[in-house]
Structures are given as structure tokens and as C-alpha cells.
Short mmCIF file of C-alpha atoms and ligand atoms in Angstrom, two decimals:
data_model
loop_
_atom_site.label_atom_id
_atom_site.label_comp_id
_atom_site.label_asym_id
_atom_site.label_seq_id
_atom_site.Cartn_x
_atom_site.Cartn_y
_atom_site.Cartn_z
CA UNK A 1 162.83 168.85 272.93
CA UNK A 2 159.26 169.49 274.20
CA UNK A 3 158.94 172.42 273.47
CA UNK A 4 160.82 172.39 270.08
CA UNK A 5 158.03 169.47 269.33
CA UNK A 6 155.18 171.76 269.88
CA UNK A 7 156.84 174.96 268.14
CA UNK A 8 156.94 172.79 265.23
CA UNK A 9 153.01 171.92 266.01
CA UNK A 10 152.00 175.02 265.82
CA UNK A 11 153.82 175.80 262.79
CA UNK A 12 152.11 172.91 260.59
CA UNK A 13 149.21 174.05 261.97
CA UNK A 14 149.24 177.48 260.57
CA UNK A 15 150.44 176.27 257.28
CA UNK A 16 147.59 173.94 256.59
CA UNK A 17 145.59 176.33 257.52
CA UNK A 18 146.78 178.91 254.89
CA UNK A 19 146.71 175.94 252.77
CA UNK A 20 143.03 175.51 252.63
CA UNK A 21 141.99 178.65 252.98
CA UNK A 22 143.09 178.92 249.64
CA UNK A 23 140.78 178.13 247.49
CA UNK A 24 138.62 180.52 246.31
CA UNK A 25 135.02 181.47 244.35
CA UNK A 26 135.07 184.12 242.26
CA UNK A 27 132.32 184.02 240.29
CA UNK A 28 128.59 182.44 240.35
CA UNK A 29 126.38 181.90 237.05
CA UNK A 30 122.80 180.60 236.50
CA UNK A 31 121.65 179.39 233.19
CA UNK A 32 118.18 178.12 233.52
CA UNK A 33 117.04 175.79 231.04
CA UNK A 34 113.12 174.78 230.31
CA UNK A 35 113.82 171.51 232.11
CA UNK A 36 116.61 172.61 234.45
CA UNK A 37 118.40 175.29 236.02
CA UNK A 38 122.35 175.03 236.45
CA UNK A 39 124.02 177.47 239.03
CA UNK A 40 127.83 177.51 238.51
CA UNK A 41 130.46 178.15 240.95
CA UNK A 42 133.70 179.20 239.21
CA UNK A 43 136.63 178.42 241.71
CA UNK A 44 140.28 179.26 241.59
CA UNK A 45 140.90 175.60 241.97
CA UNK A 46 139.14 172.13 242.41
CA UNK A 47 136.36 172.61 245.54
CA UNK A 48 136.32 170.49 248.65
CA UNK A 49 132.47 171.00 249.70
CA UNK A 50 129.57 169.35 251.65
CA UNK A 51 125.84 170.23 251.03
CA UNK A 52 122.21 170.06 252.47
CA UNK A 53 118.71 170.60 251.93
CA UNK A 54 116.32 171.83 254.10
CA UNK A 55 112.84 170.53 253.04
CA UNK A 56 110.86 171.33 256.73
CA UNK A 57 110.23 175.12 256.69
CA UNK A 58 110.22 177.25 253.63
CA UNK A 59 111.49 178.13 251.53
CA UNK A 60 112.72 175.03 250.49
CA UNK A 61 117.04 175.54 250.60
CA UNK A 62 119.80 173.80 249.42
CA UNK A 63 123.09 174.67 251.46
CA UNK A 64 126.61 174.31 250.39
CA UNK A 65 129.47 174.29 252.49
CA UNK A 66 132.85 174.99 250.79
CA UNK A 67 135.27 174.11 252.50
CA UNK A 68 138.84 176.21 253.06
CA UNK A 69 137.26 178.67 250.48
CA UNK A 70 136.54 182.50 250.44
CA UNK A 71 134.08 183.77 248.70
CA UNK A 72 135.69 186.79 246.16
CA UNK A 73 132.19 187.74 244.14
CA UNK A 74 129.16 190.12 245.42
CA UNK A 75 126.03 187.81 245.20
CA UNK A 76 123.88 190.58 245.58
CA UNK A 77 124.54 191.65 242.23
CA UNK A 78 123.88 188.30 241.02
CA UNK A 79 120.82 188.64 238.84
CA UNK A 80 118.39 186.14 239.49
CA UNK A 81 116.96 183.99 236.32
CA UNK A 82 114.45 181.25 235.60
CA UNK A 83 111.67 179.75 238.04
CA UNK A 84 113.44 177.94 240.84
CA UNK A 85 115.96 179.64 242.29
CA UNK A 86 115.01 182.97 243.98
CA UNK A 87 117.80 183.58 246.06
CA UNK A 88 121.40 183.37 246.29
CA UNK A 89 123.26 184.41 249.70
CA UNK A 90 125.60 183.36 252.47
CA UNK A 91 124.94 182.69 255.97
CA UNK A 92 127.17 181.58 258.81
CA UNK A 93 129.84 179.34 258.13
CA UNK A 94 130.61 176.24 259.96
CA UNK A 95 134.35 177.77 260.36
CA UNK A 96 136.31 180.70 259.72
CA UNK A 97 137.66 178.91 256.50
CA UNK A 98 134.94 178.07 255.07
CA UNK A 99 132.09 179.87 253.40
CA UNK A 100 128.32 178.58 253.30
CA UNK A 101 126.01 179.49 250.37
CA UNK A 102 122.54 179.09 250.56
CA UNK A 103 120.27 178.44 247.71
CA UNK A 104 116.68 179.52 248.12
CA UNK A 105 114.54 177.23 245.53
CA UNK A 106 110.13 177.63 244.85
CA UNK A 107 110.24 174.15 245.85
CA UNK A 108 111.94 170.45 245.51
CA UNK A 109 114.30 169.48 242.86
CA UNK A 110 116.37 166.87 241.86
CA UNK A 111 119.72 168.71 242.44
CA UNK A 112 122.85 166.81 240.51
CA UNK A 113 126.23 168.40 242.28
CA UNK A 114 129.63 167.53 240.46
CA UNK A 115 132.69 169.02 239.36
CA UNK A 116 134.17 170.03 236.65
CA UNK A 117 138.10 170.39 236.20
CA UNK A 118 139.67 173.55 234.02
CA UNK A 119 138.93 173.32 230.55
CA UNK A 120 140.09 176.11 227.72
CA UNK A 121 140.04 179.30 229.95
CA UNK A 122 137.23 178.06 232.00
CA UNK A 123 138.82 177.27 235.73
CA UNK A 124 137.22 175.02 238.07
CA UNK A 125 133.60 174.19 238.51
CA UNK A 126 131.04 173.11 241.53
CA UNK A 127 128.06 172.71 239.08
CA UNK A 128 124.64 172.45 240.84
CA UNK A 129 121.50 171.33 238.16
CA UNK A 130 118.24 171.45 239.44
CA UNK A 131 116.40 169.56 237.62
CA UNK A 132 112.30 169.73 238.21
CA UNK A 133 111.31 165.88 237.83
CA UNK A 134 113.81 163.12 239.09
CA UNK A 135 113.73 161.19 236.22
CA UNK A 136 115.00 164.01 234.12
CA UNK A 137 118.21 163.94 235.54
CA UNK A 138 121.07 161.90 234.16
CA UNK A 139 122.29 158.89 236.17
CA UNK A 140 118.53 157.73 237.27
CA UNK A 141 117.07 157.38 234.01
CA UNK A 142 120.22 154.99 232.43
CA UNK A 143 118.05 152.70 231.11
CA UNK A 144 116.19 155.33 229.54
CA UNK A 145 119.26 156.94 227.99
CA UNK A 146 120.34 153.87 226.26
CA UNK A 147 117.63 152.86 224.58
CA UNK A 148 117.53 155.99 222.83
CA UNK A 149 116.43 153.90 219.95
CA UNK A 150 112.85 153.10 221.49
CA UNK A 151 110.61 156.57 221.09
CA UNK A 152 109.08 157.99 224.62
CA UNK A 153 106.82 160.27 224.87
CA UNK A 154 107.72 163.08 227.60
CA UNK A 155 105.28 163.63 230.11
CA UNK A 156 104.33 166.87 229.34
CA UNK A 157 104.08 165.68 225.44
CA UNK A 158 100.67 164.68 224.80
CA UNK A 159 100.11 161.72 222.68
CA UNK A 160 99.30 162.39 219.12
CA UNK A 161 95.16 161.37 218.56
CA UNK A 162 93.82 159.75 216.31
CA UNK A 163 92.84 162.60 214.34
CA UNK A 164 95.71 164.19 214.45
CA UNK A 165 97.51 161.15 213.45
CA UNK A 166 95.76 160.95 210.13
CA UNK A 167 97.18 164.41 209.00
CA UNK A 168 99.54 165.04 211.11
CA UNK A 169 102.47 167.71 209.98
CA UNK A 170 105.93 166.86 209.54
CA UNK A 171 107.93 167.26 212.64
CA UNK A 172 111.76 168.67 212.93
CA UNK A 173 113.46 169.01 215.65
CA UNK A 174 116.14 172.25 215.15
CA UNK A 175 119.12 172.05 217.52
CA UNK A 176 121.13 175.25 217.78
CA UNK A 177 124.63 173.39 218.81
CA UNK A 178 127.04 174.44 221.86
CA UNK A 179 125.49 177.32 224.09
CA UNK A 180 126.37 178.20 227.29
CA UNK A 181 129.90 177.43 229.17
CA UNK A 182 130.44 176.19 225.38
CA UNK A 183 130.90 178.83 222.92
CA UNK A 184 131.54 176.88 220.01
CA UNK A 185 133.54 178.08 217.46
CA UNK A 186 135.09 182.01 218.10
CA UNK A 187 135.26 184.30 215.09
CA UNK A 188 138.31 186.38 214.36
CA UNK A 189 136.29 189.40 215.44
CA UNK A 190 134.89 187.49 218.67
CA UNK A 191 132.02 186.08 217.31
CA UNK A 192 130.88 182.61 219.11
CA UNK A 193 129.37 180.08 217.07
CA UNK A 194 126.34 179.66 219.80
CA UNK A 195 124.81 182.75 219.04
CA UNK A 196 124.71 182.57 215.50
CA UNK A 197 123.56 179.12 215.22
CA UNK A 198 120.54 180.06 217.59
CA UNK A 199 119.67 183.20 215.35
CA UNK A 200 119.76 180.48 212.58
CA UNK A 201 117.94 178.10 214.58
CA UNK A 202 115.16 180.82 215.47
CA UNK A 203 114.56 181.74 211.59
CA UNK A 204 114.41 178.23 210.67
CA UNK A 205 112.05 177.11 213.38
CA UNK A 206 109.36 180.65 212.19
CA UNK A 207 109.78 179.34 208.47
CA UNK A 208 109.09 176.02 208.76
CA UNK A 209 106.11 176.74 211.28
CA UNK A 210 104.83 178.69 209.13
CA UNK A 211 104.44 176.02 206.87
CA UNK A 212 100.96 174.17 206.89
CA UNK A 213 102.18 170.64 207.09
CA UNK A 214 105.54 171.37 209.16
CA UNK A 215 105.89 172.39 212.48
CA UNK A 216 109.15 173.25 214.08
CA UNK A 217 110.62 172.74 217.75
CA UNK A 218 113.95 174.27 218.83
CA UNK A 219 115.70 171.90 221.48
CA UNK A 220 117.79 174.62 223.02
CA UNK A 221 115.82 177.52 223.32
CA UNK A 222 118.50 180.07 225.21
CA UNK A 223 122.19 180.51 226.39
CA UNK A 224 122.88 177.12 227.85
CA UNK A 225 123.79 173.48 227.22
CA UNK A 226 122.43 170.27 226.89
CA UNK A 227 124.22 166.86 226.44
CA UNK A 228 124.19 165.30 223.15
CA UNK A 229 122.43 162.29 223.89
CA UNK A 230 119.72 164.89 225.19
CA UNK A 231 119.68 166.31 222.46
CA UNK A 232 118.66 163.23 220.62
CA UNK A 233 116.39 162.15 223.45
CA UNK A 234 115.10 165.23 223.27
CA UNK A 235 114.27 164.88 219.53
CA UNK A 236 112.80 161.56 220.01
CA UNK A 237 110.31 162.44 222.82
CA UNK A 238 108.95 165.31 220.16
CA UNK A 239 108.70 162.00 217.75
CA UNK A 240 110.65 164.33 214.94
CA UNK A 241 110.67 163.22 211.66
CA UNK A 242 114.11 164.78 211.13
CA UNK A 243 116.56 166.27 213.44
CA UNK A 244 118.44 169.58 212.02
CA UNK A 245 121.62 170.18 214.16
CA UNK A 246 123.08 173.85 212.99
CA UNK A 247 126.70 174.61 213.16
CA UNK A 248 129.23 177.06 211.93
CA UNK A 249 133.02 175.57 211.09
CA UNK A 250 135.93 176.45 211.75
CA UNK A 251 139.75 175.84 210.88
CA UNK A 252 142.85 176.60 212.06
CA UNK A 253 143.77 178.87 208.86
CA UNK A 254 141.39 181.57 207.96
CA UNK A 255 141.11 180.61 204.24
CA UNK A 256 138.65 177.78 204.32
CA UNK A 257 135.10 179.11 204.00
CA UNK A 258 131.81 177.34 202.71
CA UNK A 259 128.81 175.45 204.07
CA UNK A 260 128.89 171.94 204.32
CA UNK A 261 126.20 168.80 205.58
CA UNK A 262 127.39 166.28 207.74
CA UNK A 263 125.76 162.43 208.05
CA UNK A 264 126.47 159.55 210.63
CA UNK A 265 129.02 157.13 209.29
CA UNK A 266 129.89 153.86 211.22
CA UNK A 267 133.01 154.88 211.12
CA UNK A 268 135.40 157.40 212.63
CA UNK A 269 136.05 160.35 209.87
CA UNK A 270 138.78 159.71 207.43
CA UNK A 271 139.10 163.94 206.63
CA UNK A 272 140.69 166.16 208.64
CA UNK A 273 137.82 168.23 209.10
CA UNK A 274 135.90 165.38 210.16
CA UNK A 275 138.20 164.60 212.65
CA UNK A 276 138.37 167.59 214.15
CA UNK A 277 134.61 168.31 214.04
CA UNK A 278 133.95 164.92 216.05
CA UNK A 279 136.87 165.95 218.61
CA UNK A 280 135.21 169.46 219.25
CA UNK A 281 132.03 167.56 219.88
CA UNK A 282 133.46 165.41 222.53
CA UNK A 283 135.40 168.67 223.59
CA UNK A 284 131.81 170.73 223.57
CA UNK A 285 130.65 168.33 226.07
CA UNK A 286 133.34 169.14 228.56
CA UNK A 287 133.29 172.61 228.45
CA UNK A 288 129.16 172.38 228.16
CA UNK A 289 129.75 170.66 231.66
CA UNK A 290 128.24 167.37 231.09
CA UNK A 291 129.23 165.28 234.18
CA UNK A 292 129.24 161.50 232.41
CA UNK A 293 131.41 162.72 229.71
CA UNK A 294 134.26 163.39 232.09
CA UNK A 295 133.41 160.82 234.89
CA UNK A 296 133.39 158.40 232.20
CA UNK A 297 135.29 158.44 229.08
CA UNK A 298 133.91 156.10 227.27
CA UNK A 299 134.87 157.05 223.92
CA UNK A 300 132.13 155.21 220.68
CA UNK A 301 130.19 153.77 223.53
CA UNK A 302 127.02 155.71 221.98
CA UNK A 303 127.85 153.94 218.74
CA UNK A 304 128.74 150.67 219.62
CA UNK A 305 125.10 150.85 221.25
CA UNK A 306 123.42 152.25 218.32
CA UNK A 307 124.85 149.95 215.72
CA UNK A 308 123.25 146.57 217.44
CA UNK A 309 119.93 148.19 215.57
CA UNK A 310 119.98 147.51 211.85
CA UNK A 311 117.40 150.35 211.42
CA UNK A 312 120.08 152.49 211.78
CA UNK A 313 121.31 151.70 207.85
CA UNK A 314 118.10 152.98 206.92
CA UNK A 315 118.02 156.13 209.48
CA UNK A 316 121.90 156.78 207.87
CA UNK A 317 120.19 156.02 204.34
CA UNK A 318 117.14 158.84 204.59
CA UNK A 319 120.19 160.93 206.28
CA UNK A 320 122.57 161.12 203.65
CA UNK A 321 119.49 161.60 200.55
CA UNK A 322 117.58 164.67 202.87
CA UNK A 323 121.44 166.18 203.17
CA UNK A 324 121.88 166.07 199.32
CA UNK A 325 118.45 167.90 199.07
CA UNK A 326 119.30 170.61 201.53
CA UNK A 327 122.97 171.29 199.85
CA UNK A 328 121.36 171.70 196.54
CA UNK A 329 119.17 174.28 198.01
CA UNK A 330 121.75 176.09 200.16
CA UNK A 331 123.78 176.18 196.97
CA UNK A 332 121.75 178.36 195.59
CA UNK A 333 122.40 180.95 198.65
CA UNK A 334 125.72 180.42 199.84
CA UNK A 335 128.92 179.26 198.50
CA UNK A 336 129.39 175.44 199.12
CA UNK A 337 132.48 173.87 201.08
CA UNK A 338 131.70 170.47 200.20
CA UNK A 339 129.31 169.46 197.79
CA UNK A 340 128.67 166.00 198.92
CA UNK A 341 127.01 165.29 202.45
CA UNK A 342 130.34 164.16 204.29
CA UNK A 343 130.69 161.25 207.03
CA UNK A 344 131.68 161.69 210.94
CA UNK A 345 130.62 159.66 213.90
CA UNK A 346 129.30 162.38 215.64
CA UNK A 347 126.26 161.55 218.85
CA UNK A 348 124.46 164.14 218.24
CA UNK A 349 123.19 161.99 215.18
CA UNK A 350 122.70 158.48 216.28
CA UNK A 351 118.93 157.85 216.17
CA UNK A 352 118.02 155.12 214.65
CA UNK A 353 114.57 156.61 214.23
CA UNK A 354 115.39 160.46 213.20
CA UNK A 355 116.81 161.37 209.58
CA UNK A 356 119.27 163.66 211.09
CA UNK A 357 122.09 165.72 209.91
CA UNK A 358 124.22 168.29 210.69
CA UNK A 359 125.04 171.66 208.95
CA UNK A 360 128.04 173.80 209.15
CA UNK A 361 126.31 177.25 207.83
CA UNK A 362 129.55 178.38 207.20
CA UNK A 363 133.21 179.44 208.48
CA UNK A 364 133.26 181.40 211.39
CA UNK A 365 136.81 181.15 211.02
CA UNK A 366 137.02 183.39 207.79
CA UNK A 367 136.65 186.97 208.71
CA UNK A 368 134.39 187.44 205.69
CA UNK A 369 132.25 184.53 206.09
CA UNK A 370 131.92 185.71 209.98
CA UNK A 371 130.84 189.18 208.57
CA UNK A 372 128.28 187.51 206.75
CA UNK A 373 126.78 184.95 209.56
CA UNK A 374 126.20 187.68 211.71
CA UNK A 375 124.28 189.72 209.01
CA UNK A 376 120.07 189.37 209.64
CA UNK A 377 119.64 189.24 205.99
CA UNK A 378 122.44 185.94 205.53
CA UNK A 379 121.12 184.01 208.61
CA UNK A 380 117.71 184.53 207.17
CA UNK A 381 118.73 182.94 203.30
CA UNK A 382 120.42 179.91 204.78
CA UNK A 383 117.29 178.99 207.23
CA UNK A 384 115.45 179.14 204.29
CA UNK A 385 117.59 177.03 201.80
CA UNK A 386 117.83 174.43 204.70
CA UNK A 387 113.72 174.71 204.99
CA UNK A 388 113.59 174.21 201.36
CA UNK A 389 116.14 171.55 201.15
CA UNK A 390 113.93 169.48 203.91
CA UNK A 391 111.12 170.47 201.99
CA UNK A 392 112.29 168.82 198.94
CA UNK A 393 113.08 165.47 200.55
CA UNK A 394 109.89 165.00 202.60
CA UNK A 395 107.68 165.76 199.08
CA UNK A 396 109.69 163.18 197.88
CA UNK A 397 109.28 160.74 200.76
CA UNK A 398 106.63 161.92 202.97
CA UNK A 399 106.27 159.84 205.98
CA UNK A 400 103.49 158.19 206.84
CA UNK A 401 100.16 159.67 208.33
CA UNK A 402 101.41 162.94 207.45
CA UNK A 403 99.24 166.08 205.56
CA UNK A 404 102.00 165.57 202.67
CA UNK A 405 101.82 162.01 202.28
CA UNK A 406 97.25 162.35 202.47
CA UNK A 407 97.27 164.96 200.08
CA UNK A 408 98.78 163.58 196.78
CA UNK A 409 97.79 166.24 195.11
CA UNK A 410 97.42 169.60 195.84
CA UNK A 411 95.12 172.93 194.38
CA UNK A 412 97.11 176.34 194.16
CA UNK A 413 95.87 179.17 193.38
CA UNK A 414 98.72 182.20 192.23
CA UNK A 415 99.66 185.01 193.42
CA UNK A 416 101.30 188.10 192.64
CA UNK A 417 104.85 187.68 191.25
CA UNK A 418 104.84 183.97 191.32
CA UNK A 419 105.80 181.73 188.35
CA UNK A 420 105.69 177.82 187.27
CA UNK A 421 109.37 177.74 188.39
CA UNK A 422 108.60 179.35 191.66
CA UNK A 423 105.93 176.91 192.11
CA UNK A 424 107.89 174.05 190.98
CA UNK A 425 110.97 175.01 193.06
CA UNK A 426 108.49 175.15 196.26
CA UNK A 427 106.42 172.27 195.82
CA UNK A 428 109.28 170.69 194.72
CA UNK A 429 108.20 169.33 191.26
CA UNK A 430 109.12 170.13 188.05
CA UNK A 431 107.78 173.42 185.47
CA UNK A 432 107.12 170.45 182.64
CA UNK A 433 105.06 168.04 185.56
CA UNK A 434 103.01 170.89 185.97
CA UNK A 435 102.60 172.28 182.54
CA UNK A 436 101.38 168.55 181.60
CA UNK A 437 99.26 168.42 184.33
CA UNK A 438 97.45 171.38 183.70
CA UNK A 439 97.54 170.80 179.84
CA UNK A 440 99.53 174.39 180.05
CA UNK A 441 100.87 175.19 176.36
CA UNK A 442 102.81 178.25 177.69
CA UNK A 443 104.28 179.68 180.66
CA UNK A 444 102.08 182.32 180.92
CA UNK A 445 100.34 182.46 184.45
CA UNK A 446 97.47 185.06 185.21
CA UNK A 447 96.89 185.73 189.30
CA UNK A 448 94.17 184.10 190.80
CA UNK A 449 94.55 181.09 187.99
CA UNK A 450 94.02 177.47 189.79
CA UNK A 451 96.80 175.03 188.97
CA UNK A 452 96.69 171.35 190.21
CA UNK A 453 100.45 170.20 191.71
CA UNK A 454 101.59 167.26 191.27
CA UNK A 455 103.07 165.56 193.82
ZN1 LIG B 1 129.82 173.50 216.30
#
């Protein structure tokens, strides 16, 4: 009896052992960010770890101990990128099960650990963010997060002087959408929707800086992801004027094709697409691997907050009129989905201070229309209907303290190859405003001729 007792011991023994040995990572990933970097453990299933840092001799460490887990990937062909992580290896486990990785960092960070379940044909996730200032990372800045509607000024943002304030350029914030473990949208021919909206995003941005009273700032800059409400906190600490998030659609049939503009309704969407563009942002944010949106589920919390401020009718207001300008002007480049800006309840466009919308360049989903997003010359005519389209609106309502709103009226002086519709069309006035402000009798223009625009 004794002995079968023990036998049976030993057995149970072995199998828990083989158990939790079986857990495995197979893959490690760093996407540095300009305010973070994120080093990913892919696992064969959900981790059991332990960690600690090691602040007292340097370099400064963070150690992770997972636990019943083999390590199947060759960190020594891991290549190394962004500032604060310079090394990546193992060192002696606390047991034969286990493996310990070490992280060697250029100094102290605010390191957020969680995990992320399978999602699409991503497996398991340890996710490690590194984040260089504490209060950038999520959870100890709550307050911060929802009171989106209140500007702040990021630390490394000076404040606007005085000077500066009195002509000041329009601001836009561009935000390429998805990126990183998010791919967006896939093309038939493998095309993700990431890539092509940061190409977009990159044109855009060199257009509109390279307008005098614009300037341009791209919230993701590279391969990797950032939370919605970032996105828009993001925005807000650049004090934009309008936020510009760029997307390509998709649909389940590969007939649909078109751009389209999208504005903040109270409201969940009452089309289809709408529907399914507001679940694939709440699905983005899982496979982006943003920890509150699967600890906490909290489905229009980011709306029921934002709707307390009234000034959100007008920010929805200025939205929907600034979309209308920038469809007329990708109409004239690209063929049009919808017409109309259309409504979704989507985060990415709740401030209350930001005229923000978002726009679908086109259908990834139809294998010409991917053909064509992927061509320079394409990505190049849309950033530049969407920069006219913006254009447009802010001649028409240029906010205060801003170069556009100062100078009401404006001397040009014309070029080679450039006629009163041109001009018109840019300065977004009309060939008979400045025909009559000129006393012009024809539309004759000679180069070097001075014209006075309207505004
Ligand atoms: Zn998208």
C-alpha cells in the first residue's frame, strides 16, 4: 500500500512536471517607439512569469523569469533597435524548467508587464513597455487620460510665445492608423493597411509643412502602435488644430472600392460599414496590444466621458464641414465611395477641442484599388487632395492667432504655368473674387504680375 502510494507520487510528479515545462517562447520582437520601447515575447501559450530589476550596478537590468518555459528562438540574432534596450540574453535559471531573460536597458524606465491572450494568428503575449518618464505610462496618469478634453502641454513641448502666438501656423496632427502587432486591413496581394497609410501619412505631413502657415506632426512615426486615446492625447499635447487619422477600407467582397471621410456621431453607426469600421477599431486595439482595452472592456466609456462637454457639438460641427471640404478635393483625384462625410463612434475622434476626421484613402480590399495605394504617384495625389481639402476649410475658418486668420489678404505674385483658377483653387477663393479684386477684365495672366487674394 506504501509503496503503491509513493509509485503513484512519483508519477504525478513527473507529469506536472512535463506539464509546465510546456510552455514555450518562440519568438522575441522590439518595436521602439519615440516615447517607448515594447519588447514582445510570443509564447506557445499564456506565460506564468516573475520579474526584477537590478538598479545597483550597471547596467541597469530588468530580469524575467518564465516559469515552466523553454526558450525555442536564438536571441543573438535578435537585432537590437531604439535607445534603451542594448541587450537581450539569458542567464541562469532559477530551475531546470524555467528560463531567465535578462534585459540590459541605458538606464531606468517605467516598465508596464502584461499579457496579452491569442488574437487573429497572433499567439500569446508577455509584453514589456518601457516607457522613459513614469507619467507616460498608462495606469498612473488616469486622471490625465480622462480629461482628454483639457489641452496639456507635454514636457518636452515648449509653450507657444507670445510672438509666436500672434502668427502662429495652423497645426495638424496626421495619424497613420494601426502599425505594428496591428496590420490593419490585408490586401488580396498581402498588402497591410499600416504601411500604406504611413507612406500617406509621410507625403501629407512634407506637403503641408511645406506650407508657410501649416506645419505638420505625424503621431506614429514607425512600425508600431499606440492606443487610441494616445493618439488623441497625443494630438492635444501638440495643441492641433485638426487631427487627420488615415485609413484604407476594407470589405468582405472585393467589389466595393472608393474613398470615404468619417466624423464622430453620438451614436453607434447605423451602416454596415460603419459598424464594422468601429468593431475593427476596438479589434485594432487588441491586436495593437493595448493592456486597458482587454483588462477592461468597457465598451462607449470614452464617449459617455466625452459627451458631458457640450463643446463637443461644436468640435463634431467644424468636423463634419472640414470633411465635406476634403471629399470635394479628393474627388477630384480619386473615385469617391461616399460622397457625404459618414457617422461612427469611433475614439480615435473624440476631442472636444480637435476638428478631427478620419479618411479611408481607399479599398485595400479591391485588388485594383490595392494596386493603386501602393503606387508612389497615387499615395502622393490623395495627400495632396486631403492637404487641399484642409486647406479649403481653414481659409474659410481660420482659427484664431493664426498667419491665415492675421493676414486677410494676401499679395501673389505668378509664376510659370499658373492661372486664376489655379490660384483660386489654392487659395481657395473664387476666379470672379479675384478678377473683381484686381479690376481684371480678362483671364489673361503675364508671370511676374502681382495679384491681391482675397481672402
Ligand atoms: Zn484602418
Amino acid at each position: 500500500m506504501k509503496k503503491l502510494l509513493f509509485a503513484c507520487t512519483v508519477f504525478w510528479l513527473v507529469a506536472a512536471t512535463q506539464a509546465v515545462a510546456a510552455n514555450a517562447i518562440n519568438a522575441v520582437r522590439i518595436q521602439p517607439s519615440p516615447d517607448k520601447t515594447r519588447v514582445v515575447f510570443d509564447l506557445s501559450s499564456a506565460p506564468e512569469y516573475s520579474y526584477f530589476t537590478i538598479y545597483e550596478v550597471k547596467p541597469d537590468r530588468l530580469v524575467i523569469d518564465f516559469n515552466g518555459t523553454r526558450l525555442n528562438t536564438d536571441l543573438s540574432q535578435l537585432e537590437l533597435r531604439g535607445k534603451r534596450v542594448t541587450k537581450i540574453r539569458t542567464s541562469t535559471p532559477k530551475d531546470s524548467q524555467s528560463t531567465r531573460i535578462v534585459l540590459e536597458l541605458t538606464g531606468r524606465f517605467t516598465a508596464n508587464i502584461f499579457e496579452l491572450g491569442p488574437q487573429g494568428s497572433i499567439s500569446d503575449r508577455l509584453v514589456i513597455d518601457l516607457y522613459d518618464q513614469a507619467n507616460d505610462a498608462p495606469g498612473e496618469n488616469a486622471a490625465r487620460e480622462t480629461s482628454a478634453a483639457t489641452p496639456q502641454r507635454s514636457s518636452n513641448q515648449p509653450a507657444r510665445t507670445v510672438d509666436e502666438l500672434a502668427q502662429r501656423k495652423v497645426v495638424i496632427a496626421i495619424d497613420a492608423g494601426h502599425g505594428g502587432d496591428d496590420p490593419g486591413s490585408i490586401g488580396p496581394s498581402g498588402t497591410y493597411e499600416k504601411d500604406v497609410v504611413l507612406r500617406v501619412s509621410r507625403a501629407l505631413a512634407d506637403i503641408i509643412n511645406a506650407d508657410p502657415d501649416m506645419e505638420a506632426h505625424l503621431i506614429r512615426t514607425g512600425d508600431y502602435y499606440v492606443a487610441h486615446k494616445r493618439r488623441v492625447r497625443k494630438a492635444e499635447q501638440l495643441q492641433a488644430d485638426m487631427l487627420i487619422s488615415v485609413h484604407a477600407d476594407a470589405f468582405t467582397t472585393p467589389q466595393p472600392r472608393g474613398g470615404s471621410v468619417w466624423v464622430l456621431s453620438t451614436r453607434r453607426a447605423t451602416t454596415e460599414q460603419g459598424r464594422l469600421l468601429e468593431d475593427k477599431e476596438r479589434f485594432s486595439e487588441l491586436l495593437g496590444g493595448v493592456e486597458e482595452s482587454v483588462r477592461n472592456d468597457d465598451d462607449n466609456g470614452y464617449l459617455a466621458r466625452a459627451f458631458v462637454d457640450m463643446r463637443m457639438n461644436d468640435a463634431m460641427a467644424r468636423g463634419f464641414e472640414a470633411a465635406e471640404d476634403v471629399i470635394a478635393a479628393m474627388k477630384r483625384v480619386t473615385r469617391m465611395h461616399k460622397t457625404k462625410p459618414q457617422h461612427a463612434s469611433l475614439a480615435v475622434l473624440t476631442s472636444a477641442n480637435i476638428t478631427s476626421m478620419l479618411v479611408e484613402i481607399g479599398f485595400i480590399s479591391n485588388p485594383q484599388e490595392e494596386k493603386l495605394l501602393l503606387s508612389n504617384k497615387h499615395q502622393q495625389q490623395i495627400a495632396r487632395a486631403i492637404y487641399q481639402g484642409a486647406r479649403d476649410y481653414f481659409m474659410r475658418r481660420p482659427p484664431d492667432g493664426t498667419s491665415i486668420a492675421s493676414n486677410r489678404m494676401i499679395i501673389h505674385t505668378v509664376k510659370s504655368g499658373e492661372s486664376l483658377s489655379v490660384l483660386a483653387q489654392r487659395y481657395g477663393t473664387t476666379v470672379k473674387a479675384i478678377k473683381e479684386r484686381n479690376q481684371l477684365r480678362s483671364n489673361m495672366l503675364r508671370i511676374g504680375q502681382q495679384l491681391e487674394i482675397p481672402r
